[in-house]
mmCIF file of the C-alpha atoms, coordinates in Angstrom:
data_MODEL
# 
_entry.id   MODEL 
# 
loop_
_atom_site.group_PDB 
_atom_site.id 
_atom_site.type_symbol 
_atom_site.label_atom_id 
_atom_site.label_alt_id 
_atom_site.label_comp_id 
_atom_site.label_asym_id 
_atom_site.label_entity_id 
_atom_site.label_seq_id 
_atom_site.pdbx_PDB_ins_code 
_atom_site.Cartn_x 
_atom_site.Cartn_y 
_atom_site.Cartn_z 
_atom_site.occupancy 
_atom_site.B_iso_or_equiv 
_atom_site.pdbx_formal_charge 
_atom_site.auth_seq_id 
_atom_site.auth_comp_id 
_atom_site.auth_asym_id 
_atom_site.auth_atom_id 
_atom_site.pdbx_PDB_model_num 
ATOM 1   C CA . ASP A 1 1   ? 262.527 15.890 176.107 1.00 0.00 ? 1   ASP A CA 1 
ATOM 2   C CA . ASP A 1 2   ? 259.724 13.289 175.998 1.00 0.00 ? 2   ASP A CA 1 
ATOM 3   C CA . LYS A 1 3   ? 258.221 14.499 179.270 1.00 0.00 ? 3   LYS A CA 1 
ATOM 4   C CA . VAL A 1 4   ? 258.102 18.089 178.035 1.00 0.00 ? 4   VAL A CA 1 
ATOM 5   C CA . ALA A 1 5   ? 256.363 16.922 174.844 1.00 0.00 ? 5   ALA A CA 1 
ATOM 6   C CA . GLU A 1 6   ? 253.871 14.970 176.992 1.00 0.00 ? 6   GLU A CA 1 
ATOM 7   C CA . LEU A 1 7   ? 253.293 17.998 179.212 1.00 0.00 ? 7   LEU A CA 1 
ATOM 8   C CA . LYS A 1 8   ? 252.689 20.236 176.208 1.00 0.00 ? 8   LYS A CA 1 
ATOM 9   C CA . ALA A 1 9   ? 250.180 17.759 174.765 1.00 0.00 ? 9   ALA A CA 1 
ATOM 10  C CA . LEU A 1 10  ? 248.297 17.689 178.096 1.00 0.00 ? 10  LEU A CA 1 
ATOM 11  C CA . LEU A 1 11  ? 248.313 21.504 178.219 1.00 0.00 ? 11  LEU A CA 1 
ATOM 12  C CA . ASP A 1 12  ? 246.940 21.529 174.648 1.00 0.00 ? 12  ASP A CA 1 
ATOM 13  C CA . GLY A 1 13  ? 243.968 19.419 175.820 1.00 0.00 ? 13  GLY A CA 1 
ATOM 14  C CA . LYS A 1 14  ? 245.058 15.958 174.716 1.00 0.00 ? 14  LYS A CA 1 
ATOM 15  C CA . PRO A 1 15  ? 243.792 13.296 177.167 1.00 0.00 ? 15  PRO A CA 1 
ATOM 16  C CA . PRO A 1 16  ? 246.551 11.541 179.155 1.00 0.00 ? 16  PRO A CA 1 
ATOM 17  C CA . PHE A 1 17  ? 245.471 8.136  177.784 1.00 0.00 ? 17  PHE A CA 1 
ATOM 18  C CA . ASP A 1 18  ? 242.835 6.681  175.496 1.00 0.00 ? 18  ASP A CA 1 
ATOM 19  C CA . GLY A 1 19  ? 239.340 7.018  176.920 1.00 0.00 ? 19  GLY A CA 1 
ATOM 20  C CA . ALA A 1 20  ? 240.301 9.657  179.492 1.00 0.00 ? 20  ALA A CA 1 
ATOM 21  C CA . ASP A 1 21  ? 239.048 13.180 179.687 1.00 0.00 ? 21  ASP A CA 1 
ATOM 22  C CA . PRO A 1 22  ? 241.477 16.017 179.079 1.00 0.00 ? 22  PRO A CA 1 
ATOM 23  C CA . VAL A 1 23  ? 243.261 17.362 182.117 1.00 0.00 ? 23  VAL A CA 1 
ATOM 24  C CA . GLY A 1 24  ? 241.695 20.645 183.149 1.00 0.00 ? 24  GLY A CA 1 
ATOM 25  C CA . PRO A 1 25  ? 240.976 23.354 183.544 1.00 0.00 ? 25  PRO A CA 1 
ATOM 26  C CA . ALA A 1 26  ? 242.003 24.532 180.083 1.00 0.00 ? 26  ALA A CA 1 
ATOM 27  C CA . CYS A 1 27  ? 244.970 26.917 179.857 1.00 0.00 ? 27  CYS A CA 1 
ATOM 28  C CA . VAL A 1 28  ? 244.063 30.587 179.973 1.00 0.00 ? 28  VAL A CA 1 
ATOM 29  C CA . GLN A 1 29  ? 247.071 31.585 177.943 1.00 0.00 ? 29  GLN A CA 1 
ATOM 30  C CA . PRO A 1 30  ? 247.202 30.353 174.315 1.00 0.00 ? 30  PRO A CA 1 
ATOM 31  C CA . GLY A 1 31  ? 249.804 27.618 174.053 1.00 0.00 ? 31  GLY A CA 1 
ATOM 32  C CA . GLY A 1 32  ? 249.897 27.092 177.788 1.00 0.00 ? 32  GLY A CA 1 
ATOM 33  C CA . PRO A 1 33  ? 252.261 28.520 180.354 1.00 0.00 ? 33  PRO A CA 1 
ATOM 34  C CA . ILE A 1 34  ? 255.827 29.538 179.553 1.00 0.00 ? 34  ILE A CA 1 
ATOM 35  C CA . ILE A 1 35  ? 258.169 26.636 180.060 1.00 0.00 ? 35  ILE A CA 1 
ATOM 36  C CA . LEU A 1 36  ? 261.646 27.551 181.350 1.00 0.00 ? 36  LEU A CA 1 
ATOM 37  C CA . ALA A 1 37  ? 264.586 25.196 181.410 1.00 0.00 ? 37  ALA A CA 1 
ATOM 38  C CA . GLY A 1 38  ? 267.148 25.207 184.236 1.00 0.00 ? 38  GLY A CA 1 
ATOM 39  C CA . ALA A 1 39  ? 269.848 24.689 181.629 1.00 0.00 ? 39  ALA A CA 1 
ATOM 40  C CA . MET A 1 40  ? 273.232 26.259 182.248 1.00 0.00 ? 40  MET A CA 1 
ATOM 41  C CA . GLY A 1 41  ? 275.834 24.433 180.208 1.00 0.00 ? 41  GLY A CA 1 
ATOM 42  C CA . PRO A 1 42  ? 276.102 24.299 176.397 1.00 0.00 ? 42  PRO A CA 1 
ATOM 43  C CA . LYS A 1 43  ? 274.793 20.740 175.973 1.00 0.00 ? 43  LYS A CA 1 
ATOM 44  C CA . ALA A 1 44  ? 271.766 21.299 178.199 1.00 0.00 ? 44  ALA A CA 1 
ATOM 45  C CA . MET A 1 45  ? 271.109 24.693 176.642 1.00 0.00 ? 45  MET A CA 1 
ATOM 46  C CA . ARG A 1 46  ? 271.110 23.190 173.134 1.00 0.00 ? 46  ARG A CA 1 
ATOM 47  C CA . ARG A 1 47  ? 268.542 20.614 174.227 1.00 0.00 ? 47  ARG A CA 1 
ATOM 48  C CA . ALA A 1 48  ? 266.419 23.231 175.920 1.00 0.00 ? 48  ALA A CA 1 
ATOM 49  C CA . ALA A 1 49  ? 266.446 25.371 172.788 1.00 0.00 ? 49  ALA A CA 1 
ATOM 50  C CA . ARG A 1 50  ? 264.400 22.635 171.065 1.00 0.00 ? 50  ARG A CA 1 
ATOM 51  C CA . TRP A 1 51  ? 261.444 22.822 173.464 1.00 0.00 ? 51  TRP A CA 1 
ATOM 52  C CA . ALA A 1 52  ? 261.726 25.536 176.132 1.00 0.00 ? 52  ALA A CA 1 
ATOM 53  C CA . ASP A 1 53  ? 260.467 29.111 175.945 1.00 0.00 ? 53  ASP A CA 1 
ATOM 54  C CA . GLY A 1 54  ? 263.437 30.330 177.896 1.00 0.00 ? 54  GLY A CA 1 
ATOM 55  C CA . ILE A 1 55  ? 265.917 29.643 180.666 1.00 0.00 ? 55  ILE A CA 1 
ATOM 56  C CA . SER A 1 56  ? 265.919 30.037 184.424 1.00 0.00 ? 56  SER A CA 1 
ATOM 57  C CA . GLY A 1 57  ? 269.379 30.523 185.827 1.00 0.00 ? 57  GLY A CA 1 
ATOM 58  C CA . PHE A 1 58  ? 270.806 31.712 189.148 1.00 0.00 ? 58  PHE A CA 1 
ATOM 59  C CA . SER A 1 59  ? 273.866 33.642 190.241 1.00 0.00 ? 59  SER A CA 1 
ATOM 60  C CA . VAL A 1 60  ? 274.667 33.421 193.978 1.00 0.00 ? 60  VAL A CA 1 
ATOM 61  C CA . ALA A 1 61  ? 276.738 36.570 193.599 1.00 0.00 ? 61  ALA A CA 1 
ATOM 62  C CA . GLY A 1 62  ? 274.297 38.311 191.263 1.00 0.00 ? 62  GLY A CA 1 
ATOM 63  C CA . ASN A 1 63  ? 277.243 38.587 188.887 1.00 0.00 ? 63  ASN A CA 1 
ATOM 64  C CA . ALA A 1 64  ? 276.390 40.407 185.647 1.00 0.00 ? 64  ALA A CA 1 
ATOM 65  C CA . ASP A 1 65  ? 279.098 38.566 183.693 1.00 0.00 ? 65  ASP A CA 1 
ATOM 66  C CA . GLU A 1 66  ? 277.686 35.155 184.711 1.00 0.00 ? 66  GLU A CA 1 
ATOM 67  C CA . ILE A 1 67  ? 274.193 36.303 183.747 1.00 0.00 ? 67  ILE A CA 1 
ATOM 68  C CA . ALA A 1 68  ? 275.427 37.735 180.450 1.00 0.00 ? 68  ALA A CA 1 
ATOM 69  C CA . LYS A 1 69  ? 277.212 34.516 179.554 1.00 0.00 ? 69  LYS A CA 1 
ATOM 70  C CA . ALA A 1 70  ? 274.047 32.481 180.122 1.00 0.00 ? 70  ALA A CA 1 
ATOM 71  C CA . SER A 1 71  ? 272.040 35.027 178.172 1.00 0.00 ? 71  SER A CA 1 
ATOM 72  C CA . GLU A 1 72  ? 274.447 34.955 175.204 1.00 0.00 ? 72  GLU A CA 1 
ATOM 73  C CA . LEU A 1 73  ? 274.579 31.124 175.246 1.00 0.00 ? 73  LEU A CA 1 
ATOM 74  C CA . ALA A 1 74  ? 270.776 30.940 175.245 1.00 0.00 ? 74  ALA A CA 1 
ATOM 75  C CA . ASP A 1 75  ? 270.521 33.399 172.319 1.00 0.00 ? 75  ASP A CA 1 
ATOM 76  C CA . ARG A 1 76  ? 273.134 31.453 170.390 1.00 0.00 ? 76  ARG A CA 1 
ATOM 77  C CA . CYS A 1 77  ? 271.469 28.052 171.048 1.00 0.00 ? 77  CYS A CA 1 
ATOM 78  C CA . TRP A 1 78  ? 267.988 29.365 170.148 1.00 0.00 ? 78  TRP A CA 1 
ATOM 79  C CA . ALA A 1 79  ? 269.370 30.766 166.890 1.00 0.00 ? 79  ALA A CA 1 
ATOM 80  C CA . GLU A 1 80  ? 271.199 27.533 166.102 1.00 0.00 ? 80  GLU A CA 1 
ATOM 81  C CA . ALA A 1 81  ? 267.941 25.618 166.737 1.00 0.00 ? 81  ALA A CA 1 
ATOM 82  C CA . GLY A 1 82  ? 266.223 27.858 164.194 1.00 0.00 ? 82  GLY A CA 1 
ATOM 83  C CA . ARG A 1 83  ? 263.878 29.400 166.731 1.00 0.00 ? 83  ARG A CA 1 
ATOM 84  C CA . ALA A 1 84  ? 262.036 32.477 165.487 1.00 0.00 ? 84  ALA A CA 1 
ATOM 85  C CA . THR A 1 85  ? 261.854 34.031 168.901 1.00 0.00 ? 85  THR A CA 1 
ATOM 86  C CA . THR A 1 86  ? 264.538 34.809 171.455 1.00 0.00 ? 86  THR A CA 1 
ATOM 87  C CA . PRO A 1 87  ? 264.424 32.957 174.756 1.00 0.00 ? 87  PRO A CA 1 
ATOM 88  C CA . ARG A 1 88  ? 262.950 34.473 177.903 1.00 0.00 ? 88  ARG A CA 1 
ATOM 89  C CA . LYS A 1 89  ? 265.812 34.896 180.361 1.00 0.00 ? 89  LYS A CA 1 
ATOM 90  C CA . VAL A 1 90  ? 265.223 34.594 184.094 1.00 0.00 ? 90  VAL A CA 1 
ATOM 91  C CA . SER A 1 91  ? 267.842 34.717 186.799 1.00 0.00 ? 91  SER A CA 1 
ATOM 92  C CA . GLY A 1 92  ? 268.070 35.514 190.471 1.00 0.00 ? 92  GLY A CA 1 
ATOM 93  C CA . CYS A 1 93  ? 270.120 35.618 193.619 1.00 0.00 ? 93  CYS A CA 1 
ATOM 94  C CA . PHE A 1 94  ? 269.868 35.202 197.386 1.00 0.00 ? 94  PHE A CA 1 
ATOM 95  C CA . THR A 1 95  ? 269.158 38.539 199.084 1.00 0.00 ? 95  THR A CA 1 
ATOM 96  C CA . ALA A 1 96  ? 269.168 39.808 202.679 1.00 0.00 ? 96  ALA A CA 1 
ATOM 97  C CA . LEU A 1 97  ? 267.848 43.324 203.314 1.00 0.00 ? 97  LEU A CA 1 
ATOM 98  C CA . GLY A 1 98  ? 266.217 45.278 206.148 1.00 0.00 ? 98  GLY A CA 1 
ATOM 99  C CA . VAL A 1 99  ? 267.900 43.399 209.014 1.00 0.00 ? 99  VAL A CA 1 
ATOM 100 C CA . THR A 1 100 ? 270.840 44.028 211.281 1.00 0.00 ? 100 THR A CA 1 
ATOM 101 C CA . ASP A 1 101 ? 274.059 42.539 209.876 1.00 0.00 ? 101 ASP A CA 1 
ATOM 102 C CA . ALA A 1 102 ? 272.449 41.667 206.590 1.00 0.00 ? 102 ALA A CA 1 
ATOM 103 C CA . SER A 1 103 ? 275.734 40.514 205.065 1.00 0.00 ? 103 SER A CA 1 
ATOM 104 C CA . GLU A 1 104 ? 276.181 37.874 207.801 1.00 0.00 ? 104 GLU A CA 1 
ATOM 105 C CA . ALA A 1 105 ? 272.560 36.789 207.490 1.00 0.00 ? 105 ALA A CA 1 
ATOM 106 C CA . LEU A 1 106 ? 273.071 36.374 203.721 1.00 0.00 ? 106 LEU A CA 1 
ATOM 107 C CA . ARG A 1 107 ? 276.327 34.420 204.107 1.00 0.00 ? 107 ARG A CA 1 
ATOM 108 C CA . SER A 1 108 ? 274.830 32.166 206.793 1.00 0.00 ? 108 SER A CA 1 
ATOM 109 C CA . PHE A 1 109 ? 271.658 31.443 204.833 1.00 0.00 ? 109 PHE A CA 1 
ATOM 110 C CA . THR A 1 110 ? 273.559 30.760 201.620 1.00 0.00 ? 110 THR A CA 1 
ATOM 111 C CA . ALA A 1 111 ? 276.020 28.364 203.329 1.00 0.00 ? 111 ALA A CA 1 
ATOM 112 C CA . HIS A 1 112 ? 273.160 26.528 204.989 1.00 0.00 ? 112 HIS A CA 1 
ATOM 113 C CA . TYR A 1 113 ? 271.156 26.343 201.777 1.00 0.00 ? 113 TYR A CA 1 
ATOM 114 C CA . LEU A 1 114 ? 274.157 25.001 199.864 1.00 0.00 ? 114 LEU A CA 1 
ATOM 115 C CA . GLY A 1 115 ? 275.120 22.588 202.660 1.00 0.00 ? 115 GLY A CA 1 
ATOM 116 C CA . PHE A 1 116 ? 274.557 19.643 200.315 1.00 0.00 ? 116 PHE A CA 1 
ATOM 117 C CA . LEU A 1 117 ? 277.819 20.682 198.631 1.00 0.00 ? 117 LEU A CA 1 
ATOM 118 C CA . GLY A 1 118 ? 279.706 19.964 201.842 1.00 0.00 ? 118 GLY A CA 1 
ATOM 119 C CA . PRO A 1 119 ? 280.663 22.561 204.455 1.00 0.00 ? 119 PRO A CA 1 
ATOM 120 C CA . LYS A 1 120 ? 283.882 23.806 202.822 1.00 0.00 ? 120 LYS A CA 1 
ATOM 121 C CA . LEU A 1 121 ? 282.447 24.349 199.377 1.00 0.00 ? 121 LEU A CA 1 
ATOM 122 C CA . ALA A 1 122 ? 279.168 25.730 200.703 1.00 0.00 ? 122 ALA A CA 1 
ATOM 123 C CA . GLU A 1 123 ? 281.034 28.293 202.806 1.00 0.00 ? 123 GLU A CA 1 
ATOM 124 C CA . MET A 1 124 ? 283.293 29.238 199.922 1.00 0.00 ? 124 MET A CA 1 
ATOM 125 C CA . VAL A 1 125 ? 280.360 29.863 197.594 1.00 0.00 ? 125 VAL A CA 1 
ATOM 126 C CA . ALA A 1 126 ? 278.452 31.654 200.373 1.00 0.00 ? 126 ALA A CA 1 
ATOM 127 C CA . THR A 1 127 ? 281.167 34.238 200.666 1.00 0.00 ? 127 THR A CA 1 
ATOM 128 C CA . SER A 1 128 ? 280.397 35.358 197.113 1.00 0.00 ? 128 SER A CA 1 
ATOM 129 C CA . ALA A 1 129 ? 276.792 36.260 197.951 1.00 0.00 ? 129 ALA A CA 1 
ATOM 130 C CA . ARG A 1 130 ? 276.611 40.046 198.079 1.00 0.00 ? 130 ARG A CA 1 
ATOM 131 C CA . ALA A 1 131 ? 273.012 41.270 197.825 1.00 0.00 ? 131 ALA A CA 1 
ATOM 132 C CA . SER A 1 132 ? 272.844 42.590 201.386 1.00 0.00 ? 132 SER A CA 1 
ATOM 133 C CA . SER A 1 133 ? 272.365 46.315 200.898 1.00 0.00 ? 133 SER A CA 1 
ATOM 134 C CA . PRO A 1 134 ? 270.036 48.441 198.805 1.00 0.00 ? 134 PRO A CA 1 
ATOM 135 C CA . GLU A 1 135 ? 273.020 49.899 196.848 1.00 0.00 ? 135 GLU A CA 1 
ATOM 136 C CA . VAL A 1 136 ? 274.428 46.503 196.006 1.00 0.00 ? 136 VAL A CA 1 
ATOM 137 C CA . LEU A 1 137 ? 271.020 45.136 195.028 1.00 0.00 ? 137 LEU A CA 1 
ATOM 138 C CA . ALA A 1 138 ? 270.406 48.091 192.736 1.00 0.00 ? 138 ALA A CA 1 
ATOM 139 C CA . ASP A 1 139 ? 273.806 47.438 191.139 1.00 0.00 ? 139 ASP A CA 1 
ATOM 140 C CA . ILE A 1 140 ? 272.929 43.726 190.700 1.00 0.00 ? 140 ILE A CA 1 
ATOM 141 C CA . LEU A 1 141 ? 269.585 44.592 189.115 1.00 0.00 ? 141 LEU A CA 1 
ATOM 142 C CA . ASP A 1 142 ? 271.245 47.085 186.744 1.00 0.00 ? 142 ASP A CA 1 
ATOM 143 C CA . GLY A 1 143 ? 273.830 44.500 185.759 1.00 0.00 ? 143 GLY A CA 1 
ATOM 144 C CA . ALA A 1 144 ? 271.227 41.774 185.178 1.00 0.00 ? 144 ALA A CA 1 
ATOM 145 C CA . GLU A 1 145 ? 269.220 44.132 182.980 1.00 0.00 ? 145 GLU A CA 1 
ATOM 146 C CA . GLN A 1 146 ? 272.284 45.099 180.972 1.00 0.00 ? 146 GLN A CA 1 
ATOM 147 C CA . ALA A 1 147 ? 273.149 41.391 180.672 1.00 0.00 ? 147 ALA A CA 1 
ATOM 148 C CA . GLY A 1 148 ? 269.846 40.763 178.896 1.00 0.00 ? 148 GLY A CA 1 
ATOM 149 C CA . CYS A 1 149 ? 267.866 39.312 181.837 1.00 0.00 ? 149 CYS A CA 1 
ATOM 150 C CA . ASP A 1 150 ? 264.079 39.674 181.375 1.00 0.00 ? 150 ASP A CA 1 
ATOM 151 C CA . GLU A 1 151 ? 263.118 38.815 184.956 1.00 0.00 ? 151 GLU A CA 1 
ATOM 152 C CA . PHE A 1 152 ? 265.133 38.694 188.155 1.00 0.00 ? 152 PHE A CA 1 
ATOM 153 C CA . ILE A 1 153 ? 263.985 36.763 191.204 1.00 0.00 ? 153 ILE A CA 1 
ATOM 154 C CA . LEU A 1 154 ? 265.047 37.907 194.653 1.00 0.00 ? 154 LEU A CA 1 
ATOM 155 C CA . VAL A 1 155 ? 265.285 34.864 196.950 1.00 0.00 ? 155 VAL A CA 1 
ATOM 156 C CA . PRO A 1 156 ? 264.938 36.140 200.508 1.00 0.00 ? 156 PRO A CA 1 
ATOM 157 C CA . ALA A 1 157 ? 267.611 34.957 202.919 1.00 0.00 ? 157 ALA A CA 1 
ATOM 158 C CA . VAL A 1 158 ? 265.737 36.430 205.852 1.00 0.00 ? 158 VAL A CA 1 
ATOM 159 C CA . THR A 1 159 ? 262.148 36.211 207.153 1.00 0.00 ? 159 THR A CA 1 
ATOM 160 C CA . ASP A 1 160 ? 261.885 39.738 208.556 1.00 0.00 ? 160 ASP A CA 1 
ATOM 161 C CA . PRO A 1 161 ? 259.003 41.677 206.893 1.00 0.00 ? 161 PRO A CA 1 
ATOM 162 C CA . ASN A 1 162 ? 261.395 44.618 206.518 1.00 0.00 ? 162 ASN A CA 1 
ATOM 163 C CA . PHE A 1 163 ? 262.989 42.656 203.646 1.00 0.00 ? 163 PHE A CA 1 
ATOM 164 C CA . LEU A 1 164 ? 259.959 43.204 201.512 1.00 0.00 ? 164 LEU A CA 1 
ATOM 165 C CA . GLU A 1 165 ? 259.783 46.897 202.310 1.00 0.00 ? 165 GLU A CA 1 
ATOM 166 C CA . VAL A 1 166 ? 263.446 47.537 201.447 1.00 0.00 ? 166 VAL A CA 1 
ATOM 167 C CA . ALA A 1 167 ? 263.387 45.338 198.337 1.00 0.00 ? 167 ALA A CA 1 
ATOM 168 C CA . THR A 1 168 ? 260.243 47.077 197.097 1.00 0.00 ? 168 THR A CA 1 
ATOM 169 C CA . GLU A 1 169 ? 261.915 50.478 197.568 1.00 0.00 ? 169 GLU A CA 1 
ATOM 170 C CA . VAL A 1 170 ? 264.972 49.409 195.596 1.00 0.00 ? 170 VAL A CA 1 
ATOM 171 C CA . VAL A 1 171 ? 262.876 48.092 192.736 1.00 0.00 ? 171 VAL A CA 1 
ATOM 172 C CA . ALA A 1 172 ? 260.560 51.106 192.720 1.00 0.00 ? 172 ALA A CA 1 
ATOM 173 C CA . ALA A 1 173 ? 263.514 53.510 192.612 1.00 0.00 ? 173 ALA A CA 1 
ATOM 174 C CA . ARG A 1 174 ? 264.620 51.864 189.304 1.00 0.00 ? 174 ARG A CA 1 
ATOM 175 C CA . SER A 1 175 ? 261.349 52.622 187.536 1.00 0.00 ? 175 SER A CA 1 
# 
């Protein structure tokens, strides 16, 4: 909490210590950039509601119910903190598109990324990743929108440039 207050003071142009110049350049956006908290549980979310502009969550499976629960918790915590505005809600998921055997590429990437959890747990969680076809991604994006998500980040699980082409087509088709 103290570090966020310090960051906000620096963004407002307060020098970092007596006799120093302000950190620059000055913010373009009034009040500085949006600050998102990676808060997921009730205790962390209540703290974040005191100083954050919103939350940044993640759903390996792109599960609309998970996203909705985080969204509802954030709204509740912001209201309990007496905030006049609702929180910005960001989420995302791992995605593999535009490659042969995209589902295996997604599972493999996810398991490797989550390897810090240990091989068994990483593999178990990796099997829930499902954003490996345009149809499934469209469903995930629809669910995230219905769950109150303001922004959804697609984390590529592949490096093939076709990923960008297919992902762009899916997003454009929703407009």
